[in-house]
Coordinates of C-alpha atoms in Angstrom, one line a residue:
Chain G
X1 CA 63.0 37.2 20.1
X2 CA 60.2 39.7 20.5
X3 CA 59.8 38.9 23.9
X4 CA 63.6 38.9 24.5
X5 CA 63.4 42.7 23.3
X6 CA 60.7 43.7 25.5
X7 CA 61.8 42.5 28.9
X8 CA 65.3 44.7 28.1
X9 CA 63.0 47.6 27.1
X10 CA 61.0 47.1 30.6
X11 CA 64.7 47.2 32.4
X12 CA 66.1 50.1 31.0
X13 CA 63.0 52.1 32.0
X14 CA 63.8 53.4 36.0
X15 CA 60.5 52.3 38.3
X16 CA 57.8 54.6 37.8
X17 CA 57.7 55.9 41.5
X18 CA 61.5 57.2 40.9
X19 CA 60.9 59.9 38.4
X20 CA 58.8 62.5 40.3
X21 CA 61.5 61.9 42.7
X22 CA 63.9 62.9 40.3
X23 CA 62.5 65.7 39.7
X24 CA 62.5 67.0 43.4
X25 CA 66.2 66.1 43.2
X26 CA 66.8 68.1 40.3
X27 CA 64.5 71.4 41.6
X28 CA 66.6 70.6 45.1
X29 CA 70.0 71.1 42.8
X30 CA 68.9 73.6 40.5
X31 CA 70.6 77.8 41.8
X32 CA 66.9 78.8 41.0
X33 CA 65.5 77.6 44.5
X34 CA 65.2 80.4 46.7
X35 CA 67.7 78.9 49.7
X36 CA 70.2 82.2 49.6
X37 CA 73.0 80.2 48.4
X38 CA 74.5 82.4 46.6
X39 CA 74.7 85.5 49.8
X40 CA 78.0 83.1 50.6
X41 CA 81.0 83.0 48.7
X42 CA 82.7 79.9 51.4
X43 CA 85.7 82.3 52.5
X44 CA 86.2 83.0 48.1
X45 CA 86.0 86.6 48.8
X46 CA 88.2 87.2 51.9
X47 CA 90.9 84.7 49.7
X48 CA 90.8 87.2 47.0
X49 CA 90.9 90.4 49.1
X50 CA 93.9 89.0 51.5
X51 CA 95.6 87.4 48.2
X52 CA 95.7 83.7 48.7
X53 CA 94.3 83.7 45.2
X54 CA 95.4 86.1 42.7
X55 CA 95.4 84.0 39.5
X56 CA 93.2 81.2 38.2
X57 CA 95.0 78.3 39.0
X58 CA 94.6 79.8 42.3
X59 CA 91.1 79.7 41.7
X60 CA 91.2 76.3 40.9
X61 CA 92.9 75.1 44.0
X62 CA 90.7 77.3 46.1
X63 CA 87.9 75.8 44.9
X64 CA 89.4 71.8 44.9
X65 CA 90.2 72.8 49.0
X66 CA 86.5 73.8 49.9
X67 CA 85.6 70.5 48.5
X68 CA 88.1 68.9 50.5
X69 CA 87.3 70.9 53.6
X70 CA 83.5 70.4 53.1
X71 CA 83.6 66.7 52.1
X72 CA 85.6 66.0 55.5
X73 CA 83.4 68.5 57.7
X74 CA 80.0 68.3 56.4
X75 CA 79.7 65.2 54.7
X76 CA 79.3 63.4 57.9
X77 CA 76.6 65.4 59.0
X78 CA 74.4 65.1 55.8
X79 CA 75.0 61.1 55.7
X80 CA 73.8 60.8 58.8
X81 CA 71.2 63.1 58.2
X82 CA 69.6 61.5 55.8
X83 CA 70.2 57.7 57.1
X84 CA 68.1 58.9 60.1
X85 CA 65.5 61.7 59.2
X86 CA 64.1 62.5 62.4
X87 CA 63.8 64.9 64.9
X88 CA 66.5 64.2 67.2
X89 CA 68.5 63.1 65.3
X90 CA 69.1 66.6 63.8
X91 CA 69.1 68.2 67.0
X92 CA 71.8 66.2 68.1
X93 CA 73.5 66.6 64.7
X94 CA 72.7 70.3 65.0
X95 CA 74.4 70.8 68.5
X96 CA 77.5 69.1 67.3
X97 CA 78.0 71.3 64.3
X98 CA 77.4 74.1 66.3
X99 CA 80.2 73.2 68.3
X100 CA 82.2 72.7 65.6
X101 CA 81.9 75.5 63.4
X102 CA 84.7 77.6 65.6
X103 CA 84.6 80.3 62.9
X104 CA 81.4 82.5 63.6
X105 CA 81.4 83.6 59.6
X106 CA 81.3 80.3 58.8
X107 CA 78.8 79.2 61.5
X108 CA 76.5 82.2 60.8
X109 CA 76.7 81.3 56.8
X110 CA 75.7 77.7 57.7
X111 CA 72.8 78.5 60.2
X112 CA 71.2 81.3 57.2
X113 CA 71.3 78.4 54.7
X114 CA 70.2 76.3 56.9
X115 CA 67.2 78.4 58.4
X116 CA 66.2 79.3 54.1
X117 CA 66.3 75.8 53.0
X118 CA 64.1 74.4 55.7
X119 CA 61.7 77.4 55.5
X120 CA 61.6 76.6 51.7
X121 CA 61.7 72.7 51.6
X122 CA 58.5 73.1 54.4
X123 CA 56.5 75.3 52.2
X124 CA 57.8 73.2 48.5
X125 CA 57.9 69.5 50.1
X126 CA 54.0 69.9 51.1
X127 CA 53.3 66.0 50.3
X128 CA 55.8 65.5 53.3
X129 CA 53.8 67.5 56.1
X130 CA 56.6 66.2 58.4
X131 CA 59.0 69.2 57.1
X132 CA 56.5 71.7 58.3
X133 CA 56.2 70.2 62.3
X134 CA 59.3 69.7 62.5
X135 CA 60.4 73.2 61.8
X136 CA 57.3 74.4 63.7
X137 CA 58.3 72.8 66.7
X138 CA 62.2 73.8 66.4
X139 CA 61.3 77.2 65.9
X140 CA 58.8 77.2 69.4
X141 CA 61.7 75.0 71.3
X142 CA 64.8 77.4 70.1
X143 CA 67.0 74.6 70.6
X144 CA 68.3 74.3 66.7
X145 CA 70.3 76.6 65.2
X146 CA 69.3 75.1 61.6
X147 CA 73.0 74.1 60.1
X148 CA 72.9 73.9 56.8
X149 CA 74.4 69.9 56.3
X150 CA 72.3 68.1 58.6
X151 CA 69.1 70.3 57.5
X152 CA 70.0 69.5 53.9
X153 CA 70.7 65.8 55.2
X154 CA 67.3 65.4 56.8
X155 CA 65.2 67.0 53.6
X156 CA 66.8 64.7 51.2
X157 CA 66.3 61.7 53.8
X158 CA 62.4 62.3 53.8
X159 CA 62.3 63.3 50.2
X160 CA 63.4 59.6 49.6
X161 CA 66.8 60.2 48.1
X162 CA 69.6 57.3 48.7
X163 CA 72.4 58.5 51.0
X164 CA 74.7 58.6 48.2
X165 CA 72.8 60.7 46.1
X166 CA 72.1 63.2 49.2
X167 CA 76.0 63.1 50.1
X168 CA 76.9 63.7 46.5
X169 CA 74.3 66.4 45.8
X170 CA 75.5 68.6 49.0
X171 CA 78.8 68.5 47.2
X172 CA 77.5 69.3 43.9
X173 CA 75.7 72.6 45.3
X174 CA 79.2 73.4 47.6
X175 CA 80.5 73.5 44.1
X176 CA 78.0 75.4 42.1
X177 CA 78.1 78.0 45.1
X178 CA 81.9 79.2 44.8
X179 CA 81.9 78.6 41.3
X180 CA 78.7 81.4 41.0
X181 CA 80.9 83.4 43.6
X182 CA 83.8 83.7 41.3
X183 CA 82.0 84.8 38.6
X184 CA 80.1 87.3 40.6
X185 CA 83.4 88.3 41.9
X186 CA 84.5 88.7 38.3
X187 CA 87.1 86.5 38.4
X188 CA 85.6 84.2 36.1
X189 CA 83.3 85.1 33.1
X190 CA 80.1 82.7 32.9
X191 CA 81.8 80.6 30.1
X192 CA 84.6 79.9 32.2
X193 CA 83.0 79.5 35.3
X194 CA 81.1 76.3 33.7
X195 CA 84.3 75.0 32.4
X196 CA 86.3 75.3 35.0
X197 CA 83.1 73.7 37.2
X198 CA 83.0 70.8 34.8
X199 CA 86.9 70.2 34.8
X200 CA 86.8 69.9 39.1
X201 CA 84.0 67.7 38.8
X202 CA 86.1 65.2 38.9
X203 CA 88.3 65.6 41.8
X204 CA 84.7 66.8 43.4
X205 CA 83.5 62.9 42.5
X206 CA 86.8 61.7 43.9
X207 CA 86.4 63.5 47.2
X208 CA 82.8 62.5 47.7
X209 CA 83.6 59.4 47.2
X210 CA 86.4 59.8 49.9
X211 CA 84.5 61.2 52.6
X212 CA 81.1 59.6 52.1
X213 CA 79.1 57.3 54.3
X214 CA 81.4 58.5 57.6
X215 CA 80.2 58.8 61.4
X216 CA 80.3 62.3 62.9
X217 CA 82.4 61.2 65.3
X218 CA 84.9 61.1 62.0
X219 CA 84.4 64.9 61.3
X220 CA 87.1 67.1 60.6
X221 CA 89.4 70.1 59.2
X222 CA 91.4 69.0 56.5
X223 CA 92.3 72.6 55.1
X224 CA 92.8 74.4 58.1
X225 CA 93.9 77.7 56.3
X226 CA 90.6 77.7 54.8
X227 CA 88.6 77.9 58.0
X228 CA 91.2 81.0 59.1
X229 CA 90.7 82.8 55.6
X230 CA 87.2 82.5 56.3
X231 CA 86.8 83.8 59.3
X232 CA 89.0 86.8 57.8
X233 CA 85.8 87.8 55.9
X234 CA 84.4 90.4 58.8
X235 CA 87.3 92.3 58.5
X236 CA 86.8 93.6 55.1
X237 CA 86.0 96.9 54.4
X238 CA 84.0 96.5 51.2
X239 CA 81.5 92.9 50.7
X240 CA 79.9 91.7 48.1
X241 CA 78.6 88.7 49.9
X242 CA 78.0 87.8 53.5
X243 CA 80.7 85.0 54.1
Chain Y
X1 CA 95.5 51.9 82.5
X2 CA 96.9 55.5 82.3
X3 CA 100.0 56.3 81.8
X4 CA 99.9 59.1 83.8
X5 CA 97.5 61.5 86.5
X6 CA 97.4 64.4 88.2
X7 CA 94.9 65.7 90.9
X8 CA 95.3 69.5 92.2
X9 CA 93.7 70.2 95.3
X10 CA 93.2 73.3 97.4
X11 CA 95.7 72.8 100.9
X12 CA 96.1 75.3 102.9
X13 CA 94.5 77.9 100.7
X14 CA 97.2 77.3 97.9
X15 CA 96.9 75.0 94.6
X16 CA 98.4 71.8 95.7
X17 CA 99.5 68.6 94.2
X18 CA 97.5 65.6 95.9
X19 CA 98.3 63.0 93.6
X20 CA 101.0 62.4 90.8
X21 CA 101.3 59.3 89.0
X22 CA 103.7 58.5 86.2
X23 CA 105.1 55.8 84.0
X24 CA 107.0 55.0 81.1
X25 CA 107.0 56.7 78.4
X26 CA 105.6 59.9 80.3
X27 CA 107.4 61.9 83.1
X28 CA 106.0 64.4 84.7
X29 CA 108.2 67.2 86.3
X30 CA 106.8 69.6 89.2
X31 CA 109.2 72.2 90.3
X32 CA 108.5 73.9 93.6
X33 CA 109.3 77.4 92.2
X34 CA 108.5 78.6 88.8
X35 CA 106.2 81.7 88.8
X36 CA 106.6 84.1 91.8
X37 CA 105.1 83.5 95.0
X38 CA 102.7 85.3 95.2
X39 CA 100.9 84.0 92.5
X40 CA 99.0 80.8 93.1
X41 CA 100.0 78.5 90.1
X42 CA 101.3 74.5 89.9
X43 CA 103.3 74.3 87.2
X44 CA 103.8 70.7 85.8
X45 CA 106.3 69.5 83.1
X46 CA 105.5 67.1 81.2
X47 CA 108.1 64.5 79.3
X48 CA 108.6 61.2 77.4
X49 CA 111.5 59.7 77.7
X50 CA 113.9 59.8 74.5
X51 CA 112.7 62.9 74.2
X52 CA 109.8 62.2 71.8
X53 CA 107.1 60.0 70.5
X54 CA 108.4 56.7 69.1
X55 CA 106.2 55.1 67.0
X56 CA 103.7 52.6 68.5
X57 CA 103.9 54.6 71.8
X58 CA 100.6 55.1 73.5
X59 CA 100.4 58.0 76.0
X60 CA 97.2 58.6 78.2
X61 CA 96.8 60.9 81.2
X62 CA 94.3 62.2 83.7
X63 CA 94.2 65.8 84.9
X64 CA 92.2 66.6 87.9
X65 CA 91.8 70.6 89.2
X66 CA 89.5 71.1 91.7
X67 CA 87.8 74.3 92.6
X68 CA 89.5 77.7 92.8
X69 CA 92.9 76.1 91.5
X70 CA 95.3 76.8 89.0
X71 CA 97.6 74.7 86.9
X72 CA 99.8 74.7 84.3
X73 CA 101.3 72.2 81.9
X74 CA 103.7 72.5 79.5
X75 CA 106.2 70.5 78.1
X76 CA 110.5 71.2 77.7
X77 CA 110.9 71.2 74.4
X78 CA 108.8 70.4 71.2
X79 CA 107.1 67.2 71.2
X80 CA 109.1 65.5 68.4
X81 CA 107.4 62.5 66.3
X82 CA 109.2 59.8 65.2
X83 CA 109.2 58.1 61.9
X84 CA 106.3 55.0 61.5
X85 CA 107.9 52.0 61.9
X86 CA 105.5 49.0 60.2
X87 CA 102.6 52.0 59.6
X88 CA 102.1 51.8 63.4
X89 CA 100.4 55.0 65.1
X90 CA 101.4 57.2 68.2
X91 CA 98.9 58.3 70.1
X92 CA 98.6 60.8 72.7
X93 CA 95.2 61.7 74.8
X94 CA 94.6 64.2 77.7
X95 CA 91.6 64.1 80.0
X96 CA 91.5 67.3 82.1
X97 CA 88.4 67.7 84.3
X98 CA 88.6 71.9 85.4
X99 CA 86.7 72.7 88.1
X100 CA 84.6 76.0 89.9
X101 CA 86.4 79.3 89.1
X102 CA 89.7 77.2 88.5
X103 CA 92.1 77.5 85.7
X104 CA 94.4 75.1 83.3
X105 CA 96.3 76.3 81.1
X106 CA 97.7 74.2 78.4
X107 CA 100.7 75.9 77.1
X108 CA 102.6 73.2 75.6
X109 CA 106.0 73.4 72.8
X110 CA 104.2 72.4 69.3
X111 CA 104.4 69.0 68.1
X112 CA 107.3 68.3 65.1
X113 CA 105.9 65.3 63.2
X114 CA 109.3 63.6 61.6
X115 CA 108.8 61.9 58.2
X116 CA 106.4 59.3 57.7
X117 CA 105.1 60.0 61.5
X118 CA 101.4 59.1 62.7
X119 CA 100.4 60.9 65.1
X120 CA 96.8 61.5 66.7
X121 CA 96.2 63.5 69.6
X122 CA 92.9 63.7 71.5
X123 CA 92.6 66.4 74.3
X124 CA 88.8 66.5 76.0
X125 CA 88.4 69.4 78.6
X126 CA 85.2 69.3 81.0
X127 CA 84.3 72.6 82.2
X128 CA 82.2 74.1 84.9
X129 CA 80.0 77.3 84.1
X130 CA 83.0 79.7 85.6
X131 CA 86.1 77.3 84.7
X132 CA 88.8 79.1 83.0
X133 CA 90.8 77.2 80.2
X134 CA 94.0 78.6 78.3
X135 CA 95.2 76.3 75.6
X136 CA 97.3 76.2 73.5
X137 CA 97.6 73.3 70.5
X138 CA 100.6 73.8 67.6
X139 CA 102.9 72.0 64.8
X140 CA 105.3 72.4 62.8
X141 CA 105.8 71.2 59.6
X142 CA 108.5 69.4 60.8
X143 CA 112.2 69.4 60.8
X144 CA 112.3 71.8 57.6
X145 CA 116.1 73.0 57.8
X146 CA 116.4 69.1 56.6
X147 CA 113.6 69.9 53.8
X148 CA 111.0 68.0 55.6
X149 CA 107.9 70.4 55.2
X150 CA 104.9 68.9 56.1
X151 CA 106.3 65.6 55.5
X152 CA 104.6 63.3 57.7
X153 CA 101.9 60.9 56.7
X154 CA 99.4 61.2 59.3
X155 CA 98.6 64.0 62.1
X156 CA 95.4 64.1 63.8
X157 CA 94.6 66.2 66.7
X158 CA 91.3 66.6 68.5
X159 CA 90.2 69.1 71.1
X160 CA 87.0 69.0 72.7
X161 CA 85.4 71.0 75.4
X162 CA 82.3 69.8 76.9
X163 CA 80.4 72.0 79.6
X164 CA 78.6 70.0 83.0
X165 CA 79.7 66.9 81.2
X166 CA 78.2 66.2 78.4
X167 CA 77.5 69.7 76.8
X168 CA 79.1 70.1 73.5
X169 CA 80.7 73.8 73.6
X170 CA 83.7 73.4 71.5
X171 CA 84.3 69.8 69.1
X172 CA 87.5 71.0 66.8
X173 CA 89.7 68.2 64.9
X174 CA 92.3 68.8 62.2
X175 CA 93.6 66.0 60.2
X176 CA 96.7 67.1 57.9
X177 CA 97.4 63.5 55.7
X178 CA 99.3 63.2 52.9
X179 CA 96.5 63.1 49.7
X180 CA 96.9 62.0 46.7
X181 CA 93.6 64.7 45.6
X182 CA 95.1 67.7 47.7
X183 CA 98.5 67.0 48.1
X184 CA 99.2 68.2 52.4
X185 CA 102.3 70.9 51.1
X186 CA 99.8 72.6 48.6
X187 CA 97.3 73.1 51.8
X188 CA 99.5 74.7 53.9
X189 CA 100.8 76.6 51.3
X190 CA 103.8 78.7 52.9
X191 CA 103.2 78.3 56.1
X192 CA 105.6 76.5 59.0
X193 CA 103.5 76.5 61.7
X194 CA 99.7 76.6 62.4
X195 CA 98.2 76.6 66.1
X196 CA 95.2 77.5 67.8
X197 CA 94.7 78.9 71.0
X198 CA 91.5 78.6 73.0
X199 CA 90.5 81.2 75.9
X200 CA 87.9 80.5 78.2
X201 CA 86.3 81.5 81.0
X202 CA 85.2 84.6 83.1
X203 CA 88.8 85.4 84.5
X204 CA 90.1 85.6 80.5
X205 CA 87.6 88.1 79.6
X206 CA 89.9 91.1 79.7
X207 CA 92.4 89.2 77.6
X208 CA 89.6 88.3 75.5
X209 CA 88.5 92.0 75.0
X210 CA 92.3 92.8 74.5
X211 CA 93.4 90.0 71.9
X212 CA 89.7 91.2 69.7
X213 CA 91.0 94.6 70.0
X214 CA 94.9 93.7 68.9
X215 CA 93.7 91.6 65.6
X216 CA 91.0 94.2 64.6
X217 CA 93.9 96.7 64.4
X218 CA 96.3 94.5 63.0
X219 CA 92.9 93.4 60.2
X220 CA 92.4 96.8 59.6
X221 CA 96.0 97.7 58.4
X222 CA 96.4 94.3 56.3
X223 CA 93.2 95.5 54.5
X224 CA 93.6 98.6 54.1
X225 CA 93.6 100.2 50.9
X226 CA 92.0 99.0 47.3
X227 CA 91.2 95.9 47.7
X228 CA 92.5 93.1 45.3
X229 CA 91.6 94.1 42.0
X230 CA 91.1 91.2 39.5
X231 CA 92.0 92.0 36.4
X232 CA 91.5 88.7 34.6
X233 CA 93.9 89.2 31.2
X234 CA 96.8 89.0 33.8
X235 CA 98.3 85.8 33.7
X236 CA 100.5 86.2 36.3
X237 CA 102.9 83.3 37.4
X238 CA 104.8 84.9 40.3
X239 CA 102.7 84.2 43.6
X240 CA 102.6 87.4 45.7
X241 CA 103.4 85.3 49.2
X242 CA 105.2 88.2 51.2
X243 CA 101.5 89.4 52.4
X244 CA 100.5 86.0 53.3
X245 CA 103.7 84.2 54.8
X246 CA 104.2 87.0 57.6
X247 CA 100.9 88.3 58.5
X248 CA 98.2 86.4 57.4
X249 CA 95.4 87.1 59.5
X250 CA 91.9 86.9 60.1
X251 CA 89.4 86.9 63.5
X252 CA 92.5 84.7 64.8
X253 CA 95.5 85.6 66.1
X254 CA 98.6 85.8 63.7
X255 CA 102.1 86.9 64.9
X256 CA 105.1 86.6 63.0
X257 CA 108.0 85.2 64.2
X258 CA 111.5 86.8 63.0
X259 CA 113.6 83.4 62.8
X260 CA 112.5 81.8 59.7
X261 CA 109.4 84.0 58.3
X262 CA 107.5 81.4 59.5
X263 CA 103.8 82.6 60.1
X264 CA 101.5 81.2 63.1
X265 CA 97.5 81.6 63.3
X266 CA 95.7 80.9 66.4
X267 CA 92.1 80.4 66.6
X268 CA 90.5 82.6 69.1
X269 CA 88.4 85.4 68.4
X270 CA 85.6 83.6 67.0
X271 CA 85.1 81.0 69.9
X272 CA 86.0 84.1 72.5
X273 CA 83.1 85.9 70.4
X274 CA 80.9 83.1 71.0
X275 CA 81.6 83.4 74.8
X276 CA 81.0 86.4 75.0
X277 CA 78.0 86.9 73.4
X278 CA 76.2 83.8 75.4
X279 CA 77.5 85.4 78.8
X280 CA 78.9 82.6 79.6

């Protein structure tokens, strides 16, 4: 019996080299790391000033479409990413976004998160002195733009995480972005902002799940208006944020 | 095996069809006089028999411009997609090679996806340095005087311009499926149509310069004025659409058309942007 009770014990503990990991995953997650996340509202603010929202159900679909829209872009980009955490790999990956961000708010948006999160997860991620060549040597060679999903792909791929996490984790901070936007929009107070986070979680779970673990060559618009309301966002007169 | 080609040749210092190849489903339909004379232009007309897609059909075609030519292709009427039979797919792809200081434009009717159509498209461009690409790629949400609004089950349609081969300068796909998370009608909220049109290339510039100009204006009186305020105790049911439905814009084109305030956006300002910018 007492042995029975140990061995169970022994299982339900996680391995011992998971939990510093889990604590990269959750410093990777948390709004305080200095990436510039939160410069981009992901088109929020141009909806708001051009109307597409003007109530919080709006809000609510707004926010369920960038998931959507991310989930069938990006998601590609990060899974492959992170399969294959290597040099060019990401230039390839890097290229192809380039070419497919057509909207230059939305393409300048990804390349400044991009740029910030490498610069941060090079200095942070020093036991993985990999970050810090590579970014070296694509700053010297010019020939990466840094886009944010296959940068954030290739950091979670050397930091260890499973694809799955990584895929669901770029979703998770997609989320937590807009959400922060709407509240610093003032559409949302800071209670309501968390609950209305909390209730799309799961459409957010059922959308990762949808769109994970795809090639690029599967890559695509699935909220087309999104990518047009986005691209609205140099137009406006007064900004709060820069996309 | 194609189901169709076209090579355009320079003969005799005009833009000349050297080759034209055709079969079933597609037709193709060159008239000798379309634009006036003394502009140097093919114009090619393309067709299916039955006048749409049926479902299952498979359509593949080959479009070769050689250097300093011009060409364009367009179709008669909307491309009309038929109902799935059996969850079958129609497919349609274009492979258009454009050469030196040529010019294709692509000005097709939009694509009407019927009820429980599957459609997927795939247009790949290759482009010299100084090739010149118009293009033009639509739908509609289908036959909505008979309520079908974006009533189709499957649309995909790829465009994808590579430069010297194997360059990757513009990768752009849109899938519109019916979703059981985001239902397709709630995406496209009151929109009828949505298209995108692509201009490339050094002779474009000045119709780059001009369409940058015409949306700026047209930005700048949409936004003019206090900007949304959000007052959060309104609880307001009634969606505002008149703004959006007629003139949504943004660094794309967006024209309203009279008939059935149906509102169109074309994606150009930020790829032209991108051209410009690189010198391209």
């Amino acid at each position: 019996m007492e042995i029975d009770m140990e061995r169970n014990n022994n299982r339900k503990r996680p391995a011992s080299t998971d939990l510093p990991l889990q604590w990269s995953q959750w410093q990777l997650l948390d709004s305080i790391l200095p990436t510039g996340g939160f410069a981009h509202s992901s088109g929020l603010e141009a909806a708001i000033q051009t109307r597409v929202i003007t109530g919080p159900e709006d809000l609510h679909t707004f926010v369920v479409h960038v998931l959507e829209n991310t989930g069938s872009l990006l998601l590609p980009f990060v899974y492959t990413a992170s399969k294959s955490p290597s040099a060019d790999t990401l230039c390839k990956l890097d290229r192809m976004l380039d070419a497919m961000l057509t909207n230059e708010v939305g393409r300048k948006a990804s390349v400044a998160q991009g740029s910030a999160l490498m610069r941060v997860a090079a200095s942070v991620f020093s036991e993985i002195p990999l970050l810090k060549t590579m970014r070296d040597n694509f700053l010297s060679s010019g020939a990466v733009s840094f886009h944010h999903a296959p940068i954030f792909g290739l950091v979670c791929g050397l930091l260890g995480f499973e694809s799955e996490t990584s895929q669901r984790a770029f979703m998770f901070i997609t989320l937590r972005d807009v959400i922060s936007a709407a509240t610093r929009l003032n559409i949302v107070g800071p209670l309501g902002a968390a609950a209305l986070q909390h209730q799309i979680a799961h459409d957010a779970e059922a959308i990762t799940e949808k769109w994970s673990n795809r090639g690029v060559e599967e890559a695509c618009q699935t909220v087309p208006l999104l990518d047009t309301v986005q691209g609205c966002h140099g137009y406006l007169f007064s900004r709060l944020f820069c996309s | 095996m194609e189901t169709g080609k076209i090579v355009i040749e320079k003969v005799r210092g005009k833009s000349t069809v050297t080759k034209s190849f055709s079969k079933y489903p597609l037709k193709f339909i060159i008239p000798r006089k379309v634009g006036p004379s003394r502009v140097d232009a093919v114009w090619i007309y393309a067709l299916t028999y039955g006048g749409g897609i049926v479902s299952g059909d498979d359509i593949s075609c080959k479009l070769e411009i050689g250097a300093g030519c011009t060409a364009v292709l367009t179709t008669q009427a909307s491309t009309k997609v038929y109902k799935s039979l059996g969850s079958k797919c129609s497919e349609q792809s274009l492979e258009a090679e454009i050469g030196s200081n040529s010019m294709l434009v692509l000005i097709p009717d939009p694509v009407t996806c019927f009820s429980t159509a599957r459609y997927f498209q795939k247009q790949v461009f290759r482009v010299r340095s100084d090739s010149n690409l118009v293009l033009v790629d639509w739908i509609t949400s289908g036959r909505h005087e008979s309520g079908e609004k974006w009533d189709f089950t499957h649309y995909k349609s790829t465009n994808n311009i590579f430069l010297e081969s194997d360059q990757p300068l513009f990768l752009d796909t849109v899938l519109l499926e019916q979703g059981s998370i985001v239902p397709l009608a709630e995406r496209m909220q009151d929109y009828q149509v949505i298209a995108m049109v692509v201009l490339l290339g050094p002779m474009l510039r000045h119709i780059q310069g001009q369409v940058q100009e015409d949306v700026k204006r047209m930005m700048a009186k949409q936004l003019q004025g206090s900007p949304a305020r959000w007052d959060r105790q309104m609880k307001s049911n009634t969606r505002r659409r008149g703004y959006c439905s007629n003139s949504f814009l943004d660094n794309r084109i967006s024209l309203s058309i009279p008939e059935a305030s149906i509102g169109w956006l074309g994606g150009i300002a930020g790829f032209v942007a991108l051209f410009l910018k690189n010198g391209r």
